[in-house]
mmCIF file of C-alpha atoms in Angstrom:
data_model
loop_
_atom_site.group_PDB
_atom_site.id
_atom_site.type_symbol
_atom_site.label_atom_id
_atom_site.label_comp_id
_atom_site.label_asym_id
_atom_site.label_seq_id
_atom_site.Cartn_x
_atom_site.Cartn_y
_atom_site.Cartn_z
ATOM 1 C CA MET A 1 8.579 -26.306 -12.684
ATOM 2 C CA SER A 2 6.067 -23.467 -11.912
ATOM 3 C CA VAL A 3 3.316 -24.288 -9.961
ATOM 4 C CA LEU A 4 -0.389 -22.682 -11.484
ATOM 5 C CA PRO A 5 -2.337 -21.082 -9.431
ATOM 6 C CA PRO A 6 -6.062 -23.010 -8.545
ATOM 7 C CA PRO A 7 -8.534 -22.520 -11.558
ATOM 8 C CA SER A 8 -10.979 -20.660 -9.002
ATOM 9 C CA THR A 9 -8.162 -17.803 -8.411
ATOM 10 C CA ARG A 10 -7.427 -17.464 -11.991
ATOM 11 C CA SER A 11 -11.170 -17.513 -12.874
ATOM 12 C CA THR A 12 -11.935 -15.053 -10.336
ATOM 13 C CA ILE A 13 -9.309 -12.693 -11.393
ATOM 14 C CA VAL A 14 -10.368 -13.053 -15.119
ATOM 15 C CA THR A 15 -14.122 -12.129 -14.272
ATOM 16 C CA ALA A 16 -12.688 -9.257 -12.011
ATOM 17 C CA LEU A 17 -10.550 -7.583 -15.065
ATOM 18 C CA ARG A 18 -13.533 -8.386 -17.641
ATOM 19 C CA THR A 19 -15.963 -6.921 -15.412
ATOM 20 C CA ALA A 20 -13.567 -3.689 -15.344
ATOM 21 C CA GLY A 21 -13.612 -3.464 -19.199
ATOM 22 C CA CYS A 22 -10.305 -5.241 -19.541
ATOM 23 C CA VAL A 23 -10.431 -6.806 -23.191
ATOM 24 C CA PHE A 24 -7.450 -9.142 -22.811
ATOM 25 C CA ALA A 25 -8.397 -10.178 -19.221
ATOM 26 C CA GLU A 26 -6.990 -13.738 -19.452
ATOM 27 C CA ASP A 27 -3.765 -12.606 -20.828
ATOM 28 C CA GLU A 28 -3.442 -9.900 -18.215
ATOM 29 C CA ALA A 29 -4.398 -12.300 -15.594
ATOM 30 C CA GLU A 30 -1.584 -14.358 -16.370
ATOM 31 C CA LEU A 31 0.570 -11.970 -16.154
ATOM 32 C CA ILE A 32 -0.262 -10.371 -13.045
ATOM 33 C CA LEU A 33 0.128 -14.094 -11.589
ATOM 34 C CA SER A 34 3.465 -14.638 -13.091
ATOM 35 C CA THR A 35 4.553 -11.023 -11.498
ATOM 36 C CA ALA A 36 3.158 -11.182 -7.915
ATOM 37 C CA ALA A 37 4.899 -12.555 -5.137
ATOM 38 C CA SER A 38 2.071 -12.999 -2.936
ATOM 39 C CA PRO A 39 -1.672 -13.420 -3.155
ATOM 40 C CA ALA A 40 -1.821 -10.345 -1.144
ATOM 41 C CA GLU A 41 0.325 -8.633 -3.939
ATOM 42 C CA THR A 42 -1.911 -10.337 -6.720
ATOM 43 C CA ALA A 43 -5.148 -8.975 -4.775
ATOM 44 C CA ALA A 44 -3.574 -5.425 -4.966
ATOM 45 C CA MET A 45 -2.326 -5.898 -8.471
ATOM 46 C CA VAL A 46 -5.930 -6.723 -9.710
ATOM 47 C CA ARG A 47 -7.438 -3.757 -7.833
ATOM 48 C CA ARG A 48 -4.917 -1.431 -9.435
ATOM 49 C CA ARG A 49 -5.808 -2.741 -12.724
ATOM 50 C CA ALA A 50 -9.652 -2.566 -12.274
ATOM 51 C CA GLU A 51 -9.129 0.941 -11.145
ATOM 52 C CA GLY A 52 -7.872 1.808 -14.350
ATOM 53 C CA GLN A 53 -4.215 1.952 -14.112
ATOM 54 C CA PRO A 54 -1.996 0.746 -16.714
ATOM 55 C CA LEU A 55 -1.175 -2.713 -16.788
ATOM 56 C CA GLU A 56 2.681 -1.831 -17.043
ATOM 57 C CA HIS A 57 2.209 -0.120 -14.010
ATOM 58 C CA VAL A 58 0.407 -2.390 -12.233
ATOM 59 C CA LEU A 59 3.303 -4.948 -13.324
ATOM 60 C CA GLY A 60 5.955 -2.629 -12.837
ATOM 61 C CA TRP A 61 7.366 -3.608 -16.622
ATOM 62 C CA ALA A 62 6.581 -3.651 -20.035
ATOM 63 C CA SER A 63 7.882 -5.999 -22.685
ATOM 64 C CA PHE A 64 9.629 -3.961 -25.374
ATOM 65 C CA HIS A 65 11.773 -5.212 -28.370
ATOM 66 C CA GLY A 66 12.530 -8.522 -26.592
ATOM 67 C CA LEU A 67 13.243 -6.506 -23.482
ATOM 68 C CA ARG A 68 11.722 -6.492 -20.333
ATOM 69 C CA VAL A 69 11.522 -2.457 -19.158
ATOM 70 C CA ALA A 70 10.868 -1.247 -15.920
ATOM 71 C CA VAL A 71 7.856 1.178 -15.940
ATOM 72 C CA ASP A 72 7.009 3.152 -12.810
ATOM 73 C CA PRO A 73 3.761 4.820 -11.796
ATOM 74 C CA GLY A 74 3.784 8.165 -13.895
ATOM 75 C CA VAL A 75 6.163 7.406 -16.410
ATOM 76 C CA PHE A 76 5.349 7.090 -20.345
ATOM 77 C CA VAL A 77 4.416 3.479 -21.128
ATOM 78 C CA PRO A 78 6.397 2.623 -24.232
ATOM 79 C CA ARG A 79 4.330 1.562 -26.895
ATOM 80 C CA ARG A 80 4.969 -1.858 -29.284
ATOM 81 C CA ARG A 81 4.576 0.439 -32.240
ATOM 82 C CA SER A 82 7.576 2.392 -31.272
ATOM 83 C CA GLU A 83 9.705 -0.738 -31.885
ATOM 84 C CA PHE A 84 9.653 0.202 -35.611
ATOM 85 C CA LEU A 85 11.233 3.498 -34.195
ATOM 86 C CA VAL A 86 13.980 1.487 -33.222
ATOM 87 C CA ASP A 87 14.343 -0.878 -36.031
ATOM 88 C CA GLN A 88 14.409 2.121 -38.168
ATOM 89 C CA ALA A 89 17.385 3.767 -36.229
ATOM 90 C CA ALA A 90 18.982 0.323 -36.496
ATOM 91 C CA ALA A 91 19.087 1.048 -39.841
ATOM 92 C CA THR A 92 20.848 4.302 -40.152
ATOM 93 C CA VAL A 93 24.099 2.927 -39.020
ATOM 94 C CA THR A 94 24.373 0.147 -41.373
ATOM 95 C CA HIS A 95 26.266 0.291 -44.007
ATOM 96 C CA PRO A 96 23.299 -0.219 -47.127
ATOM 97 C CA ALA A 97 25.944 -1.826 -49.502
ATOM 98 C CA THR A 98 27.673 -4.372 -46.914
ATOM 99 C CA GLY A 99 25.081 -4.756 -44.425
ATOM 100 C CA SER A 100 28.218 -4.233 -41.809
ATOM 101 C CA HIS A 101 27.696 -1.667 -38.953
ATOM 102 C CA ALA A 102 30.136 1.461 -38.879
ATOM 103 C CA THR A 103 33.436 0.700 -37.971
ATOM 104 C CA ARG A 104 33.535 3.235 -34.707
ATOM 105 C CA THR A 105 31.368 3.276 -31.724
ATOM 106 C CA PRO A 106 27.964 5.249 -32.965
ATOM 107 C CA VAL A 107 27.071 7.917 -30.518
ATOM 108 C CA VAL A 108 22.999 7.152 -29.713
ATOM 109 C CA VAL A 109 20.607 9.770 -28.076
ATOM 110 C CA ASP A 110 17.415 8.942 -26.562
ATOM 111 C CA LEU A 111 15.638 12.481 -26.215
ATOM 112 C CA CYS A 112 12.634 12.437 -24.239
ATOM 113 C CA CYS A 113 13.360 8.704 -23.246
ATOM 114 C CA GLY A 114 10.489 8.298 -20.764
ATOM 115 C CA SER A 115 11.749 4.790 -19.329
ATOM 116 C CA GLY A 116 14.671 4.802 -21.526
ATOM 117 C CA ALA A 117 13.272 1.532 -23.364
ATOM 118 C CA LEU A 118 14.169 2.987 -26.965
ATOM 119 C CA GLY A 119 17.710 3.532 -26.240
ATOM 120 C CA ALA A 120 18.165 0.154 -24.212
ATOM 121 C CA ALA A 121 16.627 -1.787 -27.301
ATOM 122 C CA LEU A 122 18.948 0.343 -29.710
ATOM 123 C CA ALA A 123 21.848 -0.486 -27.574
ATOM 124 C CA ARG A 124 20.922 -4.276 -27.581
ATOM 125 C CA VAL A 125 20.277 -4.595 -31.365
ATOM 126 C CA LEU A 126 23.898 -2.150 -32.496
ATOM 127 C CA GLY A 127 26.071 -3.633 -29.692
ATOM 128 C CA PRO A 128 28.733 -1.262 -28.040
ATOM 129 C CA VAL A 129 27.188 2.414 -28.398
ATOM 130 C CA GLU A 130 28.316 5.546 -26.427
ATOM 131 C CA LEU A 131 24.347 5.949 -25.280
ATOM 132 C CA HIS A 132 22.932 9.301 -23.568
ATOM 133 C CA ALA A 133 19.474 9.711 -22.493
ATOM 134 C CA CYS A 134 17.335 12.454 -21.396
ATOM 135 C CA ASP A 135 13.963 13.588 -20.036
ATOM 136 C CA VAL A 136 12.374 16.502 -18.431
ATOM 137 C CA GLU A 137 10.240 14.379 -15.662
ATOM 138 C CA PRO A 138 12.282 13.424 -12.700
ATOM 139 C CA ALA A 139 10.215 10.243 -12.327
ATOM 140 C CA ALA A 140 11.162 9.315 -16.017
ATOM 141 C CA VAL A 141 14.829 9.739 -14.933
ATOM 142 C CA ARG A 142 15.102 7.561 -12.462
ATOM 143 C CA CYS A 143 13.270 4.801 -14.053
ATOM 144 C CA ALA A 144 15.744 5.351 -16.887
ATOM 145 C CA ARG A 145 18.624 5.074 -15.154
ATOM 146 C CA ARG A 146 17.353 1.832 -13.463
ATOM 147 C CA ASN A 147 17.165 0.333 -17.105
ATOM 148 C CA LEU A 148 20.306 1.844 -18.499
ATOM 149 C CA ASP A 149 22.449 1.350 -15.792
ATOM 150 C CA GLY A 150 25.470 -0.114 -17.314
ATOM 151 C CA VAL A 151 24.431 0.857 -20.659
ATOM 152 C CA GLY A 152 24.234 4.386 -21.014
ATOM 153 C CA GLN A 153 24.085 7.987 -19.135
ATOM 154 C CA VAL A 154 20.763 9.785 -18.262
ATOM 155 C CA HIS A 155 20.472 13.322 -17.921
ATOM 156 C CA GLU A 156 17.570 15.549 -16.532
ATOM 157 C CA GLY A 157 16.304 18.557 -18.499
ATOM 158 C CA ASP A 158 14.753 19.845 -21.418
ATOM 159 C CA LEU A 159 15.590 18.782 -24.686
ATOM 160 C CA PHE A 160 19.122 19.580 -25.822
ATOM 161 C CA ALA A 161 19.574 21.610 -22.587
ATOM 162 C CA ALA A 162 20.067 18.324 -20.581
ATOM 163 C CA LEU A 163 22.607 16.914 -22.632
ATOM 164 C CA PRO A 164 26.557 17.548 -22.260
ATOM 165 C CA THR A 165 27.905 19.993 -24.562
ATOM 166 C CA GLY A 166 30.699 17.815 -25.826
ATOM 167 C CA LEU A 167 27.992 15.628 -27.997
ATOM 168 C CA ARG A 168 27.838 18.607 -30.266
ATOM 169 C CA GLY A 169 28.215 17.670 -33.547
ATOM 170 C CA ARG A 170 28.911 14.064 -32.687
ATOM 171 C CA ILE A 171 25.489 12.465 -32.567
ATOM 172 C CA ASP A 172 25.042 9.719 -35.463
ATOM 173 C CA VAL A 173 21.476 8.331 -34.122
ATOM 174 C CA LEU A 174 19.219 11.088 -32.651
ATOM 175 C CA LEU A 175 15.758 9.434 -31.217
ATOM 176 C CA ALA A 176 13.439 11.550 -30.174
ATOM 177 C CA ASN A 177 9.813 9.964 -29.176
ATOM 178 C CA VAL A 178 8.208 13.489 -28.707
ATOM 179 C CA PRO A 179 4.872 14.170 -28.026
ATOM 180 C CA TYR A 180 2.695 14.683 -30.712
ATOM 181 C CA VAL A 181 -1.082 14.306 -29.784
ATOM 182 C CA PRO A 182 -2.575 18.004 -30.606
ATOM 183 C CA THR A 183 -3.834 19.510 -27.074
ATOM 184 C CA GLY A 184 -7.290 19.360 -28.253
ATOM 185 C CA ASP A 185 -7.383 15.504 -28.480
ATOM 186 C CA VAL A 186 -5.779 14.782 -25.272
ATOM 187 C CA PRO A 187 -9.225 14.662 -23.409
ATOM 188 C CA LEU A 188 -9.972 11.717 -26.394
ATOM 189 C CA LEU A 189 -7.049 9.610 -25.216
ATOM 190 C CA PRO A 190 -7.964 6.277 -23.284
ATOM 191 C CA ALA A 191 -8.325 7.257 -19.428
ATOM 192 C CA GLU A 192 -5.168 4.868 -19.025
ATOM 193 C CA ALA A 193 -2.924 7.635 -20.975
ATOM 194 C CA ARG A 194 -4.912 10.345 -20.032
ATOM 195 C CA ASP A 195 -5.242 9.569 -16.278
ATOM 196 C CA HIS A 196 -1.880 7.898 -15.411
ATOM 197 C CA GLU A 197 0.934 9.181 -18.078
ATOM 198 C CA PRO A 198 2.627 12.404 -17.915
ATOM 199 C CA ARG A 199 0.722 15.123 -20.029
ATOM 200 C CA VAL A 200 4.025 16.550 -21.153
ATOM 201 C CA ALA A 201 5.215 13.168 -22.800
ATOM 202 C CA LEU A 202 1.563 13.166 -24.679
ATOM 203 C CA ASP A 203 0.116 17.003 -25.037
ATOM 204 C CA GLY A 204 2.312 18.330 -28.813
ATOM 205 C CA GLY A 205 0.709 21.657 -28.519
ATOM 206 C CA ASP A 206 -2.199 23.033 -30.925
ATOM 207 C CA ASP A 207 -0.935 20.780 -34.038
ATOM 208 C CA GLY A 208 0.804 18.174 -32.193
ATOM 209 C CA LEU A 209 4.064 19.323 -33.827
ATOM 210 C CA ASP A 210 5.323 22.131 -31.061
ATOM 211 C CA VAL A 211 8.151 20.008 -29.396
ATOM 212 C CA MET A 212 9.164 18.417 -32.822
ATOM 213 C CA ARG A 213 10.029 22.066 -34.228
ATOM 214 C CA ARG A 214 11.689 22.633 -31.403
ATOM 215 C CA VAL A 215 14.082 19.495 -31.687
ATOM 216 C CA VAL A 216 14.346 20.153 -35.431
ATOM 217 C CA ALA A 217 15.624 23.948 -35.168
ATOM 218 C CA ALA A 218 18.387 22.752 -32.627
ATOM 219 C CA ALA A 219 19.158 19.140 -34.282
ATOM 220 C CA PRO A 220 21.601 19.948 -37.248
ATOM 221 C CA GLY A 221 24.013 21.651 -34.611
ATOM 222 C CA TRP A 222 24.304 18.254 -32.462
ATOM 223 C CA LEU A 223 24.147 15.740 -35.528
ATOM 224 C CA ALA A 224 27.614 14.180 -36.664
ATOM 225 C CA PRO A 225 27.815 14.615 -40.326
ATOM 226 C CA GLY A 226 25.540 12.262 -41.980
ATOM 227 C CA GLY A 227 23.894 11.584 -38.767
ATOM 228 C CA SER A 228 19.969 10.951 -38.503
ATOM 229 C CA LEU A 229 17.267 12.343 -36.547
ATOM 230 C CA LEU A 230 14.491 10.135 -36.067
ATOM 231 C CA MET A 231 11.030 10.786 -34.707
ATOM 232 C CA GLU A 232 7.733 8.934 -34.339
ATOM 233 C CA THR A 233 4.509 10.518 -35.660
ATOM 234 C CA SER A 234 0.836 9.962 -36.594
ATOM 235 C CA GLU A 235 -0.407 9.123 -40.071
ATOM 236 C CA ARG A 236 -2.340 12.336 -40.354
ATOM 237 C CA GLN A 237 0.804 14.457 -39.223
ATOM 238 C CA ALA A 238 3.342 12.580 -41.709
ATOM 239 C CA ASP A 239 3.085 15.429 -44.292
ATOM 240 C CA ARG A 240 3.562 18.239 -41.909
ATOM 241 C CA ALA A 241 6.240 16.652 -40.001
ATOM 242 C CA LEU A 242 8.159 15.652 -43.283
ATOM 243 C CA ALA A 243 7.939 19.399 -43.965
ATOM 244 C CA THR A 244 9.071 20.695 -40.630
ATOM 245 C CA VAL A 245 12.256 18.345 -40.850
ATOM 246 C CA ARG A 246 12.840 19.522 -44.364
ATOM 247 C CA GLY A 247 12.490 23.176 -43.055
ATOM 248 C CA GLY A 248 15.058 22.788 -40.611
ATOM 249 C CA GLY A 249 18.022 21.588 -43.190
ATOM 250 C CA LEU A 250 17.948 17.887 -43.202
ATOM 251 C CA ASP A 251 17.109 15.410 -46.377
ATOM 252 C CA ALA A 252 13.803 13.906 -45.037
ATOM 253 C CA ARG A 253 11.707 10.685 -45.320
ATOM 254 C CA THR A 254 9.252 8.845 -43.715
ATOM 255 C CA ALA A 255 8.619 5.043 -43.033
ATOM 256 C CA THR A 256 5.698 2.983 -42.216
ATOM 257 C CA CYS A 257 4.564 -0.013 -40.922
ATOM 258 C CA ASP A 258 1.135 -1.114 -41.285
ATOM 259 C CA GLU A 259 1.199 -3.738 -38.679
ATOM 260 C CA LEU A 260 2.070 -1.838 -35.738
ATOM 261 C CA TRP A 261 0.589 1.548 -37.424
ATOM 262 C CA ALA A 262 3.803 3.154 -36.897
ATOM 263 C CA THR A 263 4.744 6.229 -38.915
ATOM 264 C CA VAL A 264 8.654 7.379 -38.287
ATOM 265 C CA VAL A 265 9.966 10.566 -40.590
ATOM 266 C CA ILE A 266 13.975 10.403 -40.697
ATOM 267 C CA GLY A 267 15.965 13.563 -41.203
ATOM 268 C CA THR A 268 19.736 13.038 -42.279
ATOM 269 C CA GLY A 269 22.117 15.401 -42.210
ATOM 270 C CA PRO A 270 24.846 16.187 -44.636
ATOM 271 C CA ARG A 271 28.094 14.251 -44.896
ATOM 272 C CA ARG A 272 31.355 15.967 -44.980
ATOM 273 C CA PRO A 273 32.706 16.355 -48.178
#
């Protein structure tokens, strides 16, 4: 049985967090207290959080799709809305008529993987997969390798250039959680993201779709017949994102989840005749 800290300790932490502007101070205090290994570590974590560091960086982990995912400082924090992207990806490898999964091992790629949370979650849902993940940020690659140890391979590099060429024409599910914040909107992001997450994981160019266009241009050559590309976008960008994917020669549709404020664009390649 765990021993709860003295109320004065908890209340002091809650007060410090609330004073720093943390809306969910009580919940955050419980997470810090359950994670820290000593009073000194507790104090250090409270100080870092009060200074504005993301809670996940302070804790060293994030809860995502039923998993506890390691998240190091300087690595993009997986958002809860991206759980919808994982669910949509899982649905693409399920036969609609029977509800059964494909008979061969699916090949999954987590492009722009950050911590590797999406790939790890999808592998957990699907069971055995051939999983590859990649990111251009060395810190993200190191973090993803910890999260995907024994689950998949993690490669460092820019988009498809990071992947083994043997994956060409074999990818069944291509997850690409690309940056989609327009450059002009980056200064408007919460300080937690703006100051502590890599800009390359946030900034999508003038209209937010620069990286998406690069992914769409190359994706058809990497997808297996009938394979799917799935990318998160914003509601206001959905129509342009849909047009971009269709312009790349893929059948495209969008899926939305009001509860998570999530919008996913899905492009599917042609099947073999």
